[in-house]
Amino acid sequence: MKRDPSQLDLWLEPVFPTRMPARTIDIARFRAKLKRAMAQAIRECPYDRPTIAARMAQYLGIPSVSKAMLDAYTAESKETHDISIARFKGFVHATGAVWLWDMIVSEDGLLILEGDEARLAEIARLQQEQREIAAKVKNLLSTPVTIKRRGKAQL
């Protein structure tokens, strides 16, 4: 059975959702959300916490990152232990959880595109421009053009 294009699908989730920026940031809620997401990234990662810490340190070019630091970064009860952006970058690299970047920017109305997805967005932008130009041309063609013929110069 063919689906009617005017009928909405309640379970369809867009690949690239449209987001609106939040008017204010609830720092406690954001901190808890980030810590939970980082804890999830650790659970989904094939490495244990000491290995993740070692990979972070190696990537960041620093002597060490301890397992205790990782524990503090992911413990919701540790409100004074927020991860810096540089260490967060090392954490994402060490765990392979690039989806964390999207979670971070989503409240600002932004969306992370990875690799070739940016080219897809550029294609869509150019197609939109094509449609706008076609509409302008159609509008111009809708009115007849009157051409005044000029006679040849007489000698």
mmCIF file of C-alpha atoms in Angstrom:
data_model
loop_
_atom_site.group_PDB
_atom_site.id
_atom_site.type_symbol
_atom_site.label_atom_id
_atom_site.label_comp_id
_atom_site.label_asym_id
_atom_site.label_seq_id
_atom_site.Cartn_x
_atom_site.Cartn_y
_atom_site.Cartn_z
ATOM 1 C CA MET A 1 0.000 0.000 0.000
ATOM 2 C CA LYS A 2 1.398 3.345 -1.025
ATOM 3 C CA ARG A 3 1.515 6.003 1.664
ATOM 4 C CA ASP A 4 -0.272 9.308 1.081
ATOM 5 C CA PRO A 5 2.389 12.091 1.145
ATOM 6 C CA SER A 6 -0.017 14.455 2.923
ATOM 7 C CA GLN A 7 -0.471 12.022 5.814
ATOM 8 C CA LEU A 8 1.869 12.524 8.769
ATOM 9 C CA ASP A 9 3.817 9.627 10.235
ATOM 10 C CA LEU A 10 3.719 9.818 14.031
ATOM 11 C CA TRP A 11 6.749 7.552 14.431
ATOM 12 C CA LEU A 12 8.945 9.131 11.786
ATOM 13 C CA GLU A 13 11.914 10.909 13.334
ATOM 14 C CA PRO A 14 13.783 13.290 11.037
ATOM 15 C CA VAL A 15 17.456 12.518 10.429
ATOM 16 C CA PHE A 16 18.265 16.217 10.741
ATOM 17 C CA PRO A 17 15.796 17.664 13.255
ATOM 18 C CA THR A 18 14.995 21.363 13.280
ATOM 19 C CA ARG A 19 15.979 22.891 16.593
ATOM 20 C CA MET A 20 15.258 26.164 18.293
ATOM 21 C CA PRO A 21 17.716 27.712 20.745
ATOM 22 C CA ALA A 22 16.742 27.744 24.403
ATOM 23 C CA ARG A 23 16.021 31.197 25.828
ATOM 24 C CA THR A 24 17.910 30.444 29.039
ATOM 25 C CA ILE A 25 20.162 27.689 30.260
ATOM 26 C CA ASP A 26 19.359 25.727 33.366
ATOM 27 C CA ILE A 27 22.962 25.004 34.339
ATOM 28 C CA ALA A 28 22.093 22.327 36.894
ATOM 29 C CA ARG A 29 19.941 20.458 34.363
ATOM 30 C CA PHE A 30 22.573 20.838 31.631
ATOM 31 C CA ARG A 31 25.367 19.668 33.967
ATOM 32 C CA ALA A 32 23.361 16.589 34.971
ATOM 33 C CA LYS A 33 22.462 15.827 31.339
ATOM 34 C CA LEU A 34 26.119 16.099 30.278
ATOM 35 C CA LYS A 35 27.340 13.904 33.137
ATOM 36 C CA ARG A 36 24.728 11.249 32.319
ATOM 37 C CA ALA A 37 25.646 11.349 28.635
ATOM 38 C CA MET A 38 29.353 10.997 29.433
ATOM 39 C CA ALA A 39 28.581 8.056 31.735
ATOM 40 C CA GLN A 40 26.579 6.472 28.897
ATOM 41 C CA ALA A 41 29.530 7.026 26.520
ATOM 42 C CA ILE A 42 31.781 5.181 28.974
ATOM 43 C CA ARG A 43 29.312 2.280 29.236
ATOM 44 C CA GLU A 44 29.088 2.016 25.445
ATOM 45 C CA CYS A 45 32.859 2.299 24.967
ATOM 46 C CA PRO A 46 34.890 -0.906 24.515
ATOM 47 C CA TYR A 47 37.552 0.448 26.925
ATOM 48 C CA ASP A 48 37.466 0.550 30.712
ATOM 49 C CA ARG A 49 37.796 3.817 32.657
ATOM 50 C CA PRO A 50 41.583 3.623 33.271
ATOM 51 C CA THR A 51 42.165 2.981 29.554
ATOM 52 C CA ILE A 52 39.866 5.865 28.588
ATOM 53 C CA ALA A 53 41.783 8.128 30.993
ATOM 54 C CA ALA A 54 45.097 7.016 29.505
ATOM 55 C CA ARG A 55 43.817 7.574 25.951
ATOM 56 C CA MET A 56 42.617 11.052 26.931
ATOM 57 C CA ALA A 57 46.024 11.944 28.386
ATOM 58 C CA GLN A 58 47.831 10.653 25.301
ATOM 59 C CA TYR A 59 45.541 12.561 22.924
ATOM 60 C CA LEU A 60 45.812 15.768 24.961
ATOM 61 C CA GLY A 61 49.579 15.426 25.369
ATOM 62 C CA ILE A 62 49.438 15.675 29.164
ATOM 63 C CA PRO A 63 51.110 13.412 31.716
ATOM 64 C CA SER A 64 47.942 11.794 33.001
ATOM 65 C CA VAL A 65 44.206 11.845 33.503
ATOM 66 C CA SER A 66 43.122 9.729 36.419
ATOM 67 C CA LYS A 67 40.186 7.359 36.686
ATOM 68 C CA ALA A 68 39.103 9.452 39.693
ATOM 69 C CA MET A 69 38.867 12.517 37.432
ATOM 70 C CA LEU A 70 36.645 10.590 35.018
ATOM 71 C CA ASP A 71 34.498 9.481 37.939
ATOM 72 C CA ALA A 72 34.166 13.102 39.107
ATOM 73 C CA TYR A 73 33.312 14.322 35.591
ATOM 74 C CA THR A 74 30.472 11.779 35.353
ATOM 75 C CA ALA A 75 29.130 11.928 38.934
ATOM 76 C CA GLU A 76 25.991 14.078 39.120
ATOM 77 C CA SER A 77 26.687 14.647 42.822
ATOM 78 C CA LYS A 78 29.995 16.400 42.003
ATOM 79 C CA GLU A 79 28.595 19.806 41.018
ATOM 80 C CA THR A 80 32.003 21.490 41.253
ATOM 81 C CA HIS A 81 33.758 19.087 38.886
ATOM 82 C CA ASP A 82 32.891 20.245 35.372
ATOM 83 C CA ILE A 83 35.016 19.068 32.474
ATOM 84 C CA SER A 84 36.885 21.713 30.440
ATOM 85 C CA ILE A 85 36.263 21.899 26.702
ATOM 86 C CA ALA A 86 39.807 20.650 25.952
ATOM 87 C CA ARG A 87 39.385 17.637 28.222
ATOM 88 C CA PHE A 88 35.909 17.045 26.810
ATOM 89 C CA LYS A 89 37.460 16.895 23.341
ATOM 90 C CA GLY A 90 39.953 14.334 24.664
ATOM 91 C CA PHE A 91 37.102 12.378 26.265
ATOM 92 C CA VAL A 92 35.135 12.277 22.986
ATOM 93 C CA HIS A 93 38.244 11.123 21.140
ATOM 94 C CA ALA A 94 39.069 8.484 23.770
ATOM 95 C CA THR A 95 35.554 7.032 23.834
ATOM 96 C CA GLY A 96 34.657 7.538 20.180
ATOM 97 C CA ALA A 97 31.354 9.088 21.304
ATOM 98 C CA VAL A 98 31.173 11.910 18.741
ATOM 99 C CA TRP A 99 27.428 12.081 19.330
ATOM 100 C CA LEU A 100 28.251 13.979 22.528
ATOM 101 C CA TRP A 101 29.060 17.087 20.463
ATOM 102 C CA ASP A 102 25.509 17.113 19.104
ATOM 103 C CA MET A 103 24.100 16.743 22.602
ATOM 104 C CA ILE A 104 26.193 19.742 23.739
ATOM 105 C CA VAL A 105 25.057 22.133 20.980
ATOM 106 C CA SER A 106 21.430 20.986 20.645
ATOM 107 C CA GLU A 107 20.105 23.497 23.210
ATOM 108 C CA ASP A 108 21.606 26.307 21.125
ATOM 109 C CA GLY A 109 19.489 25.296 18.146
ATOM 110 C CA LEU A 110 22.512 23.793 16.387
ATOM 111 C CA LEU A 111 23.020 20.455 14.713
ATOM 112 C CA ILE A 112 26.302 18.648 14.123
ATOM 113 C CA LEU A 113 26.879 17.300 10.633
ATOM 114 C CA GLU A 114 29.509 14.625 10.246
ATOM 115 C CA GLY A 115 31.614 14.082 7.151
ATOM 116 C CA ASP A 116 29.612 13.888 3.929
ATOM 117 C CA GLU A 117 26.437 15.079 5.658
ATOM 118 C CA ALA A 118 27.708 18.641 5.143
ATOM 119 C CA ARG A 119 27.835 18.030 1.382
ATOM 120 C CA LEU A 120 24.251 16.780 1.532
ATOM 121 C CA ALA A 121 23.229 20.008 3.293
ATOM 122 C CA GLU A 122 25.016 22.041 0.603
ATOM 123 C CA ILE A 123 23.171 20.117 -2.131
ATOM 124 C CA ALA A 124 19.840 20.880 -0.459
ATOM 125 C CA ARG A 125 20.765 24.569 -0.140
ATOM 126 C CA LEU A 126 21.648 24.785 -3.836
ATOM 127 C CA GLN A 127 18.436 22.978 -4.814
ATOM 128 C CA GLN A 128 16.479 25.520 -2.776
ATOM 129 C CA GLU A 129 18.246 28.342 -4.633
ATOM 130 C CA GLN A 130 17.383 26.643 -7.938
ATOM 131 C CA ARG A 131 13.692 26.548 -6.968
ATOM 132 C CA GLU A 132 13.777 30.236 -5.984
ATOM 133 C CA ILE A 133 15.418 31.216 -9.295
ATOM 134 C CA ALA A 134 12.939 29.054 -11.251
ATOM 135 C CA ALA A 135 10.047 30.816 -9.467
ATOM 136 C CA LYS A 136 11.502 34.243 -10.388
ATOM 137 C CA VAL A 137 11.948 33.182 -14.019
ATOM 138 C CA LYS A 138 8.375 31.839 -14.099
ATOM 139 C CA ASN A 139 7.124 35.127 -12.675
ATOM 140 C CA LEU A 140 9.030 37.097 -15.327
ATOM 141 C CA LEU A 141 7.741 34.822 -18.102
ATOM 142 C CA SER A 142 4.136 35.277 -16.975
ATOM 143 C CA THR A 143 4.079 38.813 -18.364
ATOM 144 C CA PRO A 144 4.469 39.157 -22.118
ATOM 145 C CA VAL A 145 7.468 41.098 -23.307
ATOM 146 C CA THR A 146 6.783 43.798 -25.862
ATOM 147 C CA ILE A 147 9.661 44.332 -28.221
ATOM 148 C CA LYS A 148 9.740 47.537 -30.200
ATOM 149 C CA ARG A 149 11.256 46.974 -33.584
ATOM 150 C CA ARG A 150 13.521 49.690 -34.662
ATOM 151 C CA GLY A 151 13.731 50.433 -38.312
ATOM 152 C CA LYS A 152 16.971 50.279 -40.218
ATOM 153 C CA ALA A 153 18.887 53.468 -40.460
ATOM 154 C CA GLN A 154 18.241 55.198 -43.750
ATOM 155 C CA LEU A 155 21.105 56.277 -45.939
#
